[in-house]
């Protein structure tokens, strides 16, 4: 007569010890699920690392009073496009695309006033 195995994850009647030399079908299935879960966890860790690396490439928002310059990754190249928007305004306008921190700083230093004027002009005339 078969005995009930207390170690079986589904509490079934087994011919052998579930995890001995001759594991039952339920134990084999349970171990296979564990291996599959381990593989999925490795994939998740890999994707998380890739996501974190991509997020590190994107610069922080730049806030200037009520205005903010927001970096958006360009879908067609490795550059970052910068958009300007204003507090309590549901609109954003494209300002510039830059590929390195020095270029970003130069665009902000030399062009911020112009971007703000462009934004205000578009708010008043469109």
Short mmCIF file of N, CA and C in Angstrom, two decimals:
data_model
loop_
_atom_site.label_atom_id
_atom_site.label_comp_id
_atom_site.label_asym_id
_atom_site.label_seq_id
_atom_site.Cartn_x
_atom_site.Cartn_y
_atom_site.Cartn_z
N UNK A 1 0.84 -1.19 0.00
CA UNK A 1 0.00 0.00 0.00
C UNK A 1 0.88 1.25 0.00
N UNK A 2 0.48 2.21 -0.77
CA UNK A 2 1.27 3.44 -0.88
C UNK A 2 1.08 4.29 0.38
N UNK A 3 2.14 4.96 0.72
CA UNK A 3 2.07 5.82 1.90
C UNK A 3 1.90 7.28 1.50
N UNK A 4 1.36 8.07 2.40
CA UNK A 4 1.18 9.50 2.16
C UNK A 4 2.48 10.19 2.56
N UNK A 5 3.05 10.92 1.64
CA UNK A 5 4.32 11.58 1.88
C UNK A 5 4.07 12.97 2.44
N UNK A 6 4.62 13.24 3.64
CA UNK A 6 4.42 14.54 4.29
C UNK A 6 5.27 15.63 3.65
N UNK A 7 6.33 15.26 2.93
CA UNK A 7 7.21 16.23 2.29
C UNK A 7 6.69 16.68 0.92
N UNK A 8 5.69 16.00 0.38
CA UNK A 8 5.18 16.31 -0.95
C UNK A 8 4.50 17.67 -0.93
N UNK A 9 4.84 18.56 -1.87
CA UNK A 9 4.26 19.91 -1.87
C UNK A 9 2.76 19.91 -2.12
N UNK A 10 2.22 18.86 -2.73
CA UNK A 10 0.78 18.81 -2.99
C UNK A 10 0.09 17.78 -2.10
N UNK A 11 0.82 17.20 -1.15
CA UNK A 11 0.28 16.24 -0.18
C UNK A 11 -0.42 15.06 -0.87
N UNK A 12 0.26 14.48 -1.84
CA UNK A 12 -0.28 13.33 -2.57
C UNK A 12 0.26 12.03 -1.99
N UNK A 13 -0.31 10.96 -2.45
CA UNK A 13 0.17 9.65 -2.05
C UNK A 13 1.33 9.28 -2.97
N UNK A 14 2.47 8.92 -2.39
CA UNK A 14 3.68 8.65 -3.15
C UNK A 14 4.16 7.21 -2.95
N UNK A 15 4.87 6.69 -3.92
CA UNK A 15 5.48 5.37 -3.82
C UNK A 15 6.84 5.46 -3.15
N UNK A 16 7.51 6.57 -3.30
CA UNK A 16 8.84 6.80 -2.77
C UNK A 16 8.85 8.12 -2.01
N UNK A 17 10.00 8.39 -1.43
CA UNK A 17 10.18 9.74 -0.87
C UNK A 17 10.16 10.71 -2.03
N UNK A 18 9.50 11.83 -1.85
CA UNK A 18 9.35 12.78 -2.95
C UNK A 18 10.68 13.24 -3.53
N UNK A 19 11.66 13.53 -2.68
CA UNK A 19 12.90 14.09 -3.19
C UNK A 19 14.08 13.14 -3.01
N UNK A 20 13.82 11.89 -2.99
CA UNK A 20 14.88 10.89 -2.84
C UNK A 20 15.50 10.54 -4.19
N UNK A 21 16.02 9.30 -4.27
CA UNK A 21 16.65 8.85 -5.52
C UNK A 21 15.64 8.72 -6.65
N UNK A 22 14.42 8.37 -6.33
CA UNK A 22 13.36 8.21 -7.33
C UNK A 22 12.22 9.18 -7.00
N UNK A 23 12.35 10.43 -7.36
CA UNK A 23 11.33 11.41 -7.00
C UNK A 23 10.02 11.14 -7.73
N UNK A 24 8.92 11.48 -7.06
CA UNK A 24 7.62 11.32 -7.69
C UNK A 24 7.40 12.39 -8.74
N UNK A 25 6.38 12.22 -9.56
CA UNK A 25 6.11 13.16 -10.65
C UNK A 25 5.84 14.57 -10.12
N UNK A 26 5.17 14.64 -8.99
CA UNK A 26 4.87 15.96 -8.42
C UNK A 26 6.15 16.66 -7.98
N UNK A 27 7.08 15.91 -7.39
CA UNK A 27 8.35 16.50 -6.95
C UNK A 27 9.16 16.97 -8.15
N UNK A 28 9.17 16.17 -9.22
CA UNK A 28 9.89 16.55 -10.43
C UNK A 28 9.30 17.83 -11.01
N UNK A 29 7.96 17.88 -11.09
CA UNK A 29 7.30 19.08 -11.62
C UNK A 29 7.60 20.29 -10.74
N UNK A 30 7.59 20.09 -9.43
CA UNK A 30 7.86 21.18 -8.49
C UNK A 30 9.29 21.69 -8.66
N UNK A 31 10.26 20.79 -8.82
CA UNK A 31 11.65 21.19 -9.03
C UNK A 31 11.82 21.91 -10.36
N UNK A 32 11.11 21.42 -11.40
CA UNK A 32 11.19 22.08 -12.71
C UNK A 32 10.63 23.50 -12.64
N UNK A 33 9.54 23.67 -11.89
CA UNK A 33 9.00 25.02 -11.71
C UNK A 33 10.00 25.91 -10.98
N UNK A 34 10.69 25.34 -10.02
CA UNK A 34 11.71 26.11 -9.30
C UNK A 34 12.83 26.55 -10.22
N UNK A 35 13.27 25.64 -11.10
CA UNK A 35 14.32 25.99 -12.06
C UNK A 35 13.85 27.07 -13.03
N UNK A 36 12.59 26.94 -13.47
CA UNK A 36 12.03 27.92 -14.39
C UNK A 36 11.94 29.29 -13.71
N UNK A 37 11.55 29.29 -12.45
CA UNK A 37 11.49 30.53 -11.69
C UNK A 37 12.87 31.16 -11.54
N UNK A 38 13.89 30.33 -11.30
CA UNK A 38 15.26 30.84 -11.21
C UNK A 38 15.70 31.49 -12.51
N UNK A 39 15.35 30.86 -13.65
CA UNK A 39 15.70 31.45 -14.95
C UNK A 39 14.99 32.78 -15.15
N UNK A 40 13.73 32.84 -14.76
CA UNK A 40 12.97 34.09 -14.89
C UNK A 40 13.58 35.18 -14.02
N UNK A 41 14.01 34.83 -12.81
CA UNK A 41 14.62 35.81 -11.92
C UNK A 41 15.92 36.36 -12.53
N UNK A 42 16.69 35.52 -13.18
CA UNK A 42 17.91 35.97 -13.85
C UNK A 42 17.55 36.95 -14.97
N UNK A 43 16.50 36.63 -15.73
CA UNK A 43 16.06 37.53 -16.81
C UNK A 43 15.60 38.86 -16.23
N UNK A 44 14.85 38.81 -15.14
CA UNK A 44 14.36 40.04 -14.50
C UNK A 44 15.53 40.89 -14.02
N UNK A 45 16.51 40.25 -13.40
CA UNK A 45 17.69 40.99 -12.93
C UNK A 45 18.43 41.63 -14.10
N UNK A 46 18.55 40.90 -15.20
CA UNK A 46 19.23 41.42 -16.37
C UNK A 46 18.47 42.62 -16.95
N UNK A 47 17.15 42.49 -17.08
CA UNK A 47 16.35 43.59 -17.61
C UNK A 47 16.37 44.79 -16.67
N UNK A 48 16.37 44.55 -15.38
CA UNK A 48 16.45 45.63 -14.41
C UNK A 48 17.77 46.38 -14.55
N UNK A 49 18.86 45.64 -14.73
CA UNK A 49 20.17 46.27 -14.92
C UNK A 49 20.19 47.11 -16.19
N UNK A 50 19.61 46.58 -17.27
CA UNK A 50 19.54 47.33 -18.54
C UNK A 50 18.72 48.61 -18.37
N UNK A 51 17.58 48.49 -17.68
CA UNK A 51 16.73 49.66 -17.44
C UNK A 51 17.47 50.71 -16.62
N UNK A 52 18.14 50.27 -15.56
CA UNK A 52 18.87 51.20 -14.70
C UNK A 52 19.98 51.91 -15.47
N UNK A 53 20.66 51.16 -16.35
CA UNK A 53 21.72 51.78 -17.16
C UNK A 53 21.13 52.81 -18.12
N UNK A 54 19.97 52.51 -18.69
CA UNK A 54 19.32 53.46 -19.61
C UNK A 54 18.85 54.70 -18.86
N UNK A 55 18.32 54.52 -17.66
CA UNK A 55 17.83 55.66 -16.89
C UNK A 55 18.99 56.56 -16.48
N UNK A 56 20.15 55.98 -16.20
CA UNK A 56 21.31 56.78 -15.80
C UNK A 56 21.78 57.68 -16.93
N UNK A 57 21.51 57.29 -18.18
CA UNK A 57 21.92 58.09 -19.33
C UNK A 57 21.09 59.36 -19.46
N UNK A 58 19.86 59.35 -18.94
CA UNK A 58 18.96 60.49 -19.10
C UNK A 58 19.26 61.52 -18.01
N UNK A 59 19.57 62.75 -18.41
CA UNK A 59 19.85 63.80 -17.42
C UNK A 59 18.59 64.17 -16.63
N UNK A 60 18.79 64.90 -15.57
CA UNK A 60 17.68 65.36 -14.73
C UNK A 60 16.97 66.54 -15.38
N UNK A 61 15.70 66.75 -14.98
CA UNK A 61 14.97 67.94 -15.40
C UNK A 61 15.72 69.18 -14.92
N UNK A 62 15.59 70.26 -15.64
CA UNK A 62 16.19 71.53 -15.23
C UNK A 62 15.04 72.51 -14.97
N UNK A 63 14.92 72.99 -13.76
CA UNK A 63 13.82 73.89 -13.39
C UNK A 63 14.36 75.30 -13.27
N UNK A 64 13.62 76.24 -13.91
CA UNK A 64 13.96 77.66 -13.89
C UNK A 64 12.69 78.43 -13.56
N UNK A 65 12.45 78.67 -12.28
CA UNK A 65 11.22 79.34 -11.85
C UNK A 65 10.01 78.50 -12.20
N UNK A 66 9.10 79.04 -13.02
CA UNK A 66 7.91 78.30 -13.44
C UNK A 66 8.14 77.44 -14.68
N UNK A 67 9.34 77.48 -15.23
CA UNK A 67 9.65 76.75 -16.46
C UNK A 67 10.52 75.54 -16.15
N UNK A 68 10.36 74.51 -16.97
CA UNK A 68 11.18 73.31 -16.80
C UNK A 68 11.63 72.83 -18.18
N UNK A 69 12.90 72.47 -18.26
CA UNK A 69 13.43 71.81 -19.46
C UNK A 69 13.47 70.32 -19.15
N UNK A 70 12.80 69.54 -19.97
CA UNK A 70 12.66 68.10 -19.75
C UNK A 70 13.42 67.32 -20.81
N UNK A 71 14.32 66.42 -20.41
CA UNK A 71 15.05 65.60 -21.38
C UNK A 71 14.23 64.37 -21.79
N UNK A 72 14.16 64.14 -23.09
CA UNK A 72 13.43 62.99 -23.63
C UNK A 72 14.36 62.26 -24.59
N UNK A 73 14.58 60.94 -24.39
CA UNK A 73 15.44 60.20 -25.32
C UNK A 73 14.85 60.18 -26.73
N UNK A 74 15.68 60.43 -27.71
CA UNK A 74 15.26 60.42 -29.10
C UNK A 74 15.15 58.96 -29.56
N UNK A 75 14.06 58.60 -30.19
CA UNK A 75 13.82 57.23 -30.61
C UNK A 75 14.70 56.79 -31.78
N UNK A 76 15.28 57.74 -32.50
CA UNK A 76 16.01 57.41 -33.71
C UNK A 76 17.52 57.47 -33.58
N UNK A 77 18.01 58.04 -32.47
CA UNK A 77 19.45 58.08 -32.25
C UNK A 77 19.72 58.10 -30.75
N UNK A 78 20.94 58.19 -30.35
CA UNK A 78 21.29 58.15 -28.94
C UNK A 78 21.31 59.54 -28.29
N UNK A 79 20.72 60.50 -28.93
CA UNK A 79 20.74 61.85 -28.39
C UNK A 79 19.52 62.09 -27.50
N UNK A 80 19.58 63.18 -26.76
CA UNK A 80 18.50 63.58 -25.86
C UNK A 80 17.89 64.86 -26.39
N UNK A 81 16.57 64.87 -26.57
CA UNK A 81 15.85 66.07 -26.98
C UNK A 81 15.34 66.77 -25.73
N UNK A 82 15.42 68.08 -25.71
CA UNK A 82 14.99 68.87 -24.56
C UNK A 82 13.75 69.66 -24.93
N UNK A 83 12.75 69.62 -24.06
CA UNK A 83 11.48 70.28 -24.27
C UNK A 83 11.21 71.23 -23.11
N UNK A 84 10.58 72.37 -23.41
CA UNK A 84 10.26 73.34 -22.37
C UNK A 84 8.75 73.31 -22.11
N UNK A 85 8.40 73.40 -20.83
CA UNK A 85 7.00 73.52 -20.43
C UNK A 85 6.93 74.46 -19.24
N UNK A 86 5.71 74.80 -18.86
CA UNK A 86 5.50 75.78 -17.79
C UNK A 86 4.54 75.19 -16.76
N UNK A 87 4.73 75.59 -15.53
CA UNK A 87 3.85 75.14 -14.44
C UNK A 87 2.40 75.48 -14.80
N UNK A 88 1.50 74.53 -14.55
CA UNK A 88 0.06 74.68 -14.80
C UNK A 88 -0.28 74.94 -16.26
N UNK A 89 0.55 74.49 -17.16
CA UNK A 89 0.31 74.63 -18.59
C UNK A 89 0.44 73.25 -19.23
N UNK A 90 -0.55 72.86 -20.02
CA UNK A 90 -0.53 71.53 -20.63
C UNK A 90 0.07 71.58 -22.03
N UNK A 91 1.26 72.09 -22.12
CA UNK A 91 1.89 72.23 -23.43
C UNK A 91 3.40 72.15 -23.25
N UNK A 92 4.07 71.59 -24.23
CA UNK A 92 5.53 71.56 -24.24
C UNK A 92 6.00 71.86 -25.64
N UNK A 93 7.11 72.56 -25.74
CA UNK A 93 7.69 72.89 -27.05
C UNK A 93 9.11 72.35 -27.11
N UNK A 94 9.48 71.88 -28.29
CA UNK A 94 10.83 71.40 -28.52
C UNK A 94 11.82 72.56 -28.47
N UNK A 95 12.95 72.35 -27.81
CA UNK A 95 14.00 73.38 -27.74
C UNK A 95 15.24 72.98 -28.52
N UNK A 96 15.87 71.86 -28.15
CA UNK A 96 17.13 71.48 -28.81
C UNK A 96 17.41 70.01 -28.54
N UNK A 97 18.37 69.48 -29.29
CA UNK A 97 18.87 68.12 -29.09
C UNK A 97 20.37 68.22 -28.85
N UNK A 98 20.82 67.50 -27.84
CA UNK A 98 22.24 67.54 -27.50
C UNK A 98 22.75 66.13 -27.26
N UNK A 99 24.06 65.95 -27.47
CA UNK A 99 24.63 64.62 -27.31
C UNK A 99 25.61 64.50 -26.16
N UNK A 100 25.98 65.63 -25.53
CA UNK A 100 26.91 65.54 -24.41
C UNK A 100 26.62 66.66 -23.40
N UNK A 101 27.08 66.50 -22.16
CA UNK A 101 26.77 67.49 -21.11
C UNK A 101 27.25 68.91 -21.43
N UNK A 102 28.40 69.05 -22.07
CA UNK A 102 28.90 70.39 -22.40
C UNK A 102 27.95 71.09 -23.37
N UNK A 103 27.47 70.36 -24.35
CA UNK A 103 26.54 70.92 -25.32
C UNK A 103 25.22 71.31 -24.65
N UNK A 104 24.75 70.50 -23.71
CA UNK A 104 23.52 70.80 -22.98
C UNK A 104 23.69 72.10 -22.20
N UNK A 105 24.79 72.20 -21.47
CA UNK A 105 25.04 73.40 -20.67
C UNK A 105 25.13 74.65 -21.54
N UNK A 106 25.78 74.54 -22.70
CA UNK A 106 25.90 75.68 -23.61
C UNK A 106 24.53 76.10 -24.14
N UNK A 107 23.71 75.13 -24.51
CA UNK A 107 22.36 75.45 -25.02
C UNK A 107 21.52 76.14 -23.95
N UNK A 108 21.61 75.65 -22.71
CA UNK A 108 20.82 76.25 -21.63
C UNK A 108 21.35 77.65 -21.31
N UNK A 109 22.65 77.78 -21.22
CA UNK A 109 23.28 79.07 -20.88
C UNK A 109 22.97 80.12 -21.94
N UNK A 110 23.12 79.74 -23.21
CA UNK A 110 22.99 80.71 -24.29
C UNK A 110 21.56 80.86 -24.81
N UNK A 111 20.72 79.86 -24.61
CA UNK A 111 19.41 79.90 -25.25
C UNK A 111 18.20 79.91 -24.35
N UNK A 112 18.37 79.83 -23.04
CA UNK A 112 17.21 79.72 -22.15
C UNK A 112 16.23 80.88 -22.31
N UNK A 113 16.75 82.10 -22.33
CA UNK A 113 15.86 83.26 -22.48
C UNK A 113 15.05 83.18 -23.77
N UNK A 114 15.69 82.76 -24.84
CA UNK A 114 15.00 82.62 -26.12
C UNK A 114 13.93 81.53 -26.08
N UNK A 115 14.22 80.43 -25.40
CA UNK A 115 13.23 79.35 -25.29
C UNK A 115 12.02 79.80 -24.49
N UNK A 116 12.26 80.57 -23.42
CA UNK A 116 11.15 81.07 -22.61
C UNK A 116 10.31 82.05 -23.42
N UNK A 117 10.96 82.95 -24.17
CA UNK A 117 10.23 83.90 -25.02
C UNK A 117 9.42 83.16 -26.08
N UNK A 118 10.00 82.14 -26.68
CA UNK A 118 9.31 81.35 -27.68
C UNK A 118 8.06 80.70 -27.07
N UNK A 119 8.21 80.15 -25.86
CA UNK A 119 7.10 79.51 -25.18
C UNK A 119 5.97 80.51 -24.91
N UNK A 120 6.34 81.67 -24.36
CA UNK A 120 5.33 82.69 -24.05
C UNK A 120 4.66 83.22 -25.32
N UNK A 121 5.43 83.41 -26.38
CA UNK A 121 4.86 83.86 -27.64
C UNK A 121 3.83 82.86 -28.16
N UNK A 122 4.18 81.56 -28.09
CA UNK A 122 3.25 80.54 -28.58
C UNK A 122 2.01 80.46 -27.70
N UNK A 123 2.13 80.74 -26.42
CA UNK A 123 0.96 80.74 -25.54
C UNK A 123 0.02 81.90 -25.87
N UNK A 124 0.58 83.05 -26.22
CA UNK A 124 -0.22 84.23 -26.46
C UNK A 124 -0.79 84.32 -27.88
N UNK A 125 -0.16 83.61 -28.84
CA UNK A 125 -0.57 83.76 -30.23
C UNK A 125 -1.15 82.50 -30.88
N UNK A 126 -1.25 81.44 -30.16
CA UNK A 126 -1.82 80.21 -30.77
C UNK A 126 -3.08 79.82 -30.09
#
